[in-house]
mmCIF file of C-alpha atoms in Angstrom:
data_model
loop_
_atom_site.group_PDB
_atom_site.id
_atom_site.type_symbol
_atom_site.label_atom_id
_atom_site.label_comp_id
_atom_site.label_asym_id
_atom_site.label_seq_id
_atom_site.Cartn_x
_atom_site.Cartn_y
_atom_site.Cartn_z
ATOM 1 C CA UNK A 258 0.011 -0.028 0.171
ATOM 2 C CA UNK A 259 1.401 3.416 -0.770
ATOM 3 C CA UNK A 260 1.212 6.534 1.449
ATOM 4 C CA UNK A 261 -1.874 7.758 -0.314
ATOM 5 C CA UNK A 262 -3.814 4.508 0.166
ATOM 6 C CA UNK A 263 -2.735 4.174 3.720
ATOM 7 C CA UNK A 264 -3.828 7.635 4.688
ATOM 8 C CA UNK A 265 -7.048 7.311 2.716
ATOM 9 C CA UNK A 266 -7.868 3.982 4.276
ATOM 10 C CA UNK A 267 -7.079 5.497 7.754
ATOM 11 C CA UNK A 268 -9.431 8.252 7.169
ATOM 12 C CA UNK A 269 -12.211 6.044 6.038
ATOM 13 C CA UNK A 270 -12.037 3.856 9.088
ATOM 14 C CA UNK A 271 -11.815 6.798 11.404
ATOM 15 C CA UNK A 272 -14.843 8.206 9.963
ATOM 16 C CA UNK A 273 -16.820 5.007 10.167
ATOM 17 C CA UNK A 274 -17.228 4.999 6.387
ATOM 18 C CA UNK A 275 -17.164 2.443 3.817
ATOM 19 C CA UNK A 276 -15.823 2.845 0.316
ATOM 20 C CA UNK A 277 -19.324 2.831 -1.217
ATOM 21 C CA UNK A 278 -20.467 5.704 0.896
ATOM 22 C CA UNK A 279 -17.312 7.680 0.504
ATOM 23 C CA UNK A 280 -17.690 7.287 -3.451
ATOM 24 C CA UNK A 281 -21.314 8.563 -3.058
ATOM 25 C CA UNK A 282 -20.056 11.549 -1.010
ATOM 26 C CA UNK A 283 -17.276 12.310 -3.485
ATOM 27 C CA UNK A 284 -19.537 11.989 -6.570
ATOM 28 C CA UNK A 285 -17.530 9.210 -8.029
ATOM 29 C CA UNK A 286 -18.304 5.660 -8.919
ATOM 30 C CA UNK A 287 -17.148 2.763 -6.443
ATOM 31 C CA UNK A 288 -14.987 1.363 -9.261
ATOM 32 C CA UNK A 289 -13.127 4.748 -9.471
ATOM 33 C CA UNK A 290 -12.516 4.670 -5.742
ATOM 34 C CA UNK A 291 -11.491 1.017 -5.606
ATOM 35 C CA UNK A 292 -9.044 1.869 -8.429
ATOM 36 C CA UNK A 293 -7.095 4.142 -6.066
ATOM 37 C CA UNK A 294 -6.605 1.037 -3.913
ATOM 38 C CA UNK A 295 -6.306 -1.787 -6.558
ATOM 39 C CA UNK A 296 -4.853 -0.115 -9.594
ATOM 40 C CA UNK A 297 -2.453 2.098 -7.607
ATOM 41 C CA UNK A 298 -3.261 5.341 -9.203
ATOM 42 C CA UNK A 299 -3.975 8.709 -8.007
ATOM 43 C CA UNK A 300 -7.240 10.703 -7.935
ATOM 44 C CA UNK A 301 -7.605 13.877 -10.067
ATOM 45 C CA UNK A 302 -6.688 16.877 -7.945
ATOM 46 C CA UNK A 303 -10.045 18.111 -7.792
ATOM 47 C CA UNK A 304 -11.439 14.710 -6.124
ATOM 48 C CA UNK A 305 -8.402 14.805 -3.817
ATOM 49 C CA UNK A 306 -9.390 18.304 -2.698
ATOM 50 C CA UNK A 307 -12.930 17.059 -2.188
ATOM 51 C CA UNK A 308 -11.482 14.104 0.006
ATOM 52 C CA UNK A 309 -9.605 16.726 2.055
ATOM 53 C CA UNK A 310 -12.525 18.993 2.509
ATOM 54 C CA UNK A 311 -14.615 16.036 3.733
ATOM 55 C CA UNK A 312 -11.910 14.747 6.195
ATOM 56 C CA UNK A 313 -10.537 18.294 7.048
ATOM 57 C CA UNK A 314 -7.057 17.325 6.173
ATOM 58 C CA UNK A 315 -4.327 18.736 4.124
ATOM 59 C CA UNK A 316 -3.412 17.323 0.649
ATOM 60 C CA UNK A 317 0.002 16.682 1.952
ATOM 61 C CA UNK A 318 -1.448 14.530 4.771
ATOM 62 C CA UNK A 319 -3.698 12.635 2.296
ATOM 63 C CA UNK A 320 -0.729 11.909 -0.048
ATOM 64 C CA UNK A 321 1.641 11.017 3.024
ATOM 65 C CA UNK A 322 4.007 13.836 2.901
ATOM 66 C CA UNK A 323 3.445 15.027 6.317
ATOM 67 C CA UNK A 324 1.897 13.817 9.513
ATOM 68 C CA UNK A 325 0.284 17.273 10.010
ATOM 69 C CA UNK A 326 -3.498 16.823 9.424
ATOM 70 C CA UNK A 327 -5.005 20.202 9.614
ATOM 71 C CA UNK A 328 -5.084 22.175 6.328
ATOM 72 C CA UNK A 329 -3.255 25.490 6.239
ATOM 73 C CA UNK A 330 -4.840 26.671 2.969
ATOM 74 C CA UNK A 331 -8.480 26.592 1.666
ATOM 75 C CA UNK A 332 -8.942 25.896 -2.014
ATOM 76 C CA UNK A 333 -11.032 27.874 -4.602
ATOM 77 C CA UNK A 334 -11.402 25.443 -7.401
ATOM 78 C CA UNK A 335 -11.792 28.278 -9.932
ATOM 79 C CA UNK A 336 -8.324 29.526 -9.012
ATOM 80 C CA UNK A 337 -6.359 26.390 -8.777
ATOM 81 C CA UNK A 338 -4.673 26.415 -12.237
ATOM 82 C CA UNK A 339 -3.807 30.041 -11.754
ATOM 83 C CA UNK A 340 -2.448 29.590 -8.349
ATOM 84 C CA UNK A 341 -0.389 26.635 -9.552
ATOM 85 C CA UNK A 342 1.152 28.467 -12.472
ATOM 86 C CA UNK A 343 1.902 31.457 -10.263
ATOM 87 C CA UNK A 344 3.387 29.528 -7.631
ATOM 88 C CA UNK A 345 5.503 27.520 -10.010
ATOM 89 C CA UNK A 346 6.639 30.603 -11.657
ATOM 90 C CA UNK A 347 7.736 32.091 -8.361
ATOM 91 C CA UNK A 348 9.583 28.805 -7.499
ATOM 92 C CA UNK A 349 11.437 29.111 -10.895
ATOM 93 C CA UNK A 350 12.538 32.484 -10.132
ATOM 94 C CA UNK A 351 13.417 32.010 -6.543
ATOM 95 C CA UNK A 352 15.608 28.977 -7.554
ATOM 96 C CA UNK A 353 17.199 30.838 -10.491
ATOM 97 C CA UNK A 354 15.905 28.215 -12.799
ATOM 98 C CA UNK A 355 14.674 28.420 -16.537
ATOM 99 C CA UNK A 356 11.495 26.456 -17.409
ATOM 100 C CA UNK A 357 13.555 24.247 -19.666
ATOM 101 C CA UNK A 358 16.117 23.466 -16.984
ATOM 102 C CA UNK A 359 13.559 22.821 -14.187
ATOM 103 C CA UNK A 360 11.222 20.653 -16.222
ATOM 104 C CA UNK A 361 14.334 18.605 -17.359
ATOM 105 C CA UNK A 362 15.517 18.269 -13.806
ATOM 106 C CA UNK A 363 11.812 17.066 -12.983
ATOM 107 C CA UNK A 364 11.954 14.623 -15.979
ATOM 108 C CA UNK A 365 8.968 16.342 -17.460
ATOM 109 C CA UNK A 366 9.097 17.886 -20.840
ATOM 110 C CA UNK A 367 8.650 21.457 -21.561
ATOM 111 C CA UNK A 368 5.539 20.785 -23.339
ATOM 112 C CA UNK A 369 3.803 19.727 -20.252
ATOM 113 C CA UNK A 370 4.517 23.076 -18.651
ATOM 114 C CA UNK A 371 3.087 25.140 -21.645
ATOM 115 C CA UNK A 372 0.120 22.828 -21.445
ATOM 116 C CA UNK A 373 -0.414 24.065 -17.924
ATOM 117 C CA UNK A 374 0.086 27.641 -18.959
ATOM 118 C CA UNK A 375 -2.532 27.144 -21.674
ATOM 119 C CA UNK A 376 -5.277 26.031 -19.180
ATOM 120 C CA UNK A 377 -4.657 22.138 -18.871
ATOM 121 C CA UNK A 378 -4.701 21.167 -15.319
ATOM 122 C CA UNK A 379 -1.612 19.181 -14.163
ATOM 123 C CA UNK A 380 -2.224 15.633 -13.172
ATOM 124 C CA UNK A 381 -1.650 14.567 -9.493
ATOM 125 C CA UNK A 382 1.463 12.715 -10.310
ATOM 126 C CA UNK A 383 3.073 15.919 -11.786
ATOM 127 C CA UNK A 384 1.882 18.035 -8.850
ATOM 128 C CA UNK A 385 3.588 15.533 -6.496
ATOM 129 C CA UNK A 386 6.821 15.655 -8.670
ATOM 130 C CA UNK A 387 6.724 19.547 -8.586
ATOM 131 C CA UNK A 388 6.017 19.464 -4.862
ATOM 132 C CA UNK A 389 8.820 16.894 -4.317
ATOM 133 C CA UNK A 390 11.433 18.903 -6.535
ATOM 134 C CA UNK A 391 10.894 22.378 -4.908
ATOM 135 C CA UNK A 392 10.422 20.985 -1.405
ATOM 136 C CA UNK A 393 7.114 22.750 -0.971
ATOM 137 C CA UNK A 394 3.583 21.426 -0.012
ATOM 138 C CA UNK A 395 0.990 20.539 -2.343
ATOM 139 C CA UNK A 396 -1.223 22.923 -0.576
ATOM 140 C CA UNK A 397 1.167 25.767 -1.176
ATOM 141 C CA UNK A 398 1.242 24.872 -4.886
ATOM 142 C CA UNK A 399 -2.543 25.030 -5.270
#
């Protein structure tokens, strides 16, 4: 079980839920929720945020990055991509990195970055990569 699976399973148990009930709360199918446990993939970030809002925990806690549960940030879904792009730009600048060098170091192609700039939301795996590379919380990025 990966950290995300462990955290989510713990939160389900602590809240006396079953996976079917949680799927209903999140507005996803039970097969989708099961996939997070069986197929070892991450939810879209919007679903992860719904989980955090329901369980009152941070994204960093949900993904096993920290033991600190309480969220420091609140999320406005309409501003997530803009926040992500602005925070990423400031991290490039703060670390004196060009887009090309940073993306190469993260093993992501520049095309991915330009898709983000054009309005395509990064997938959860890419958000985790960026968070780890810069040593910042997922909550901060979004």
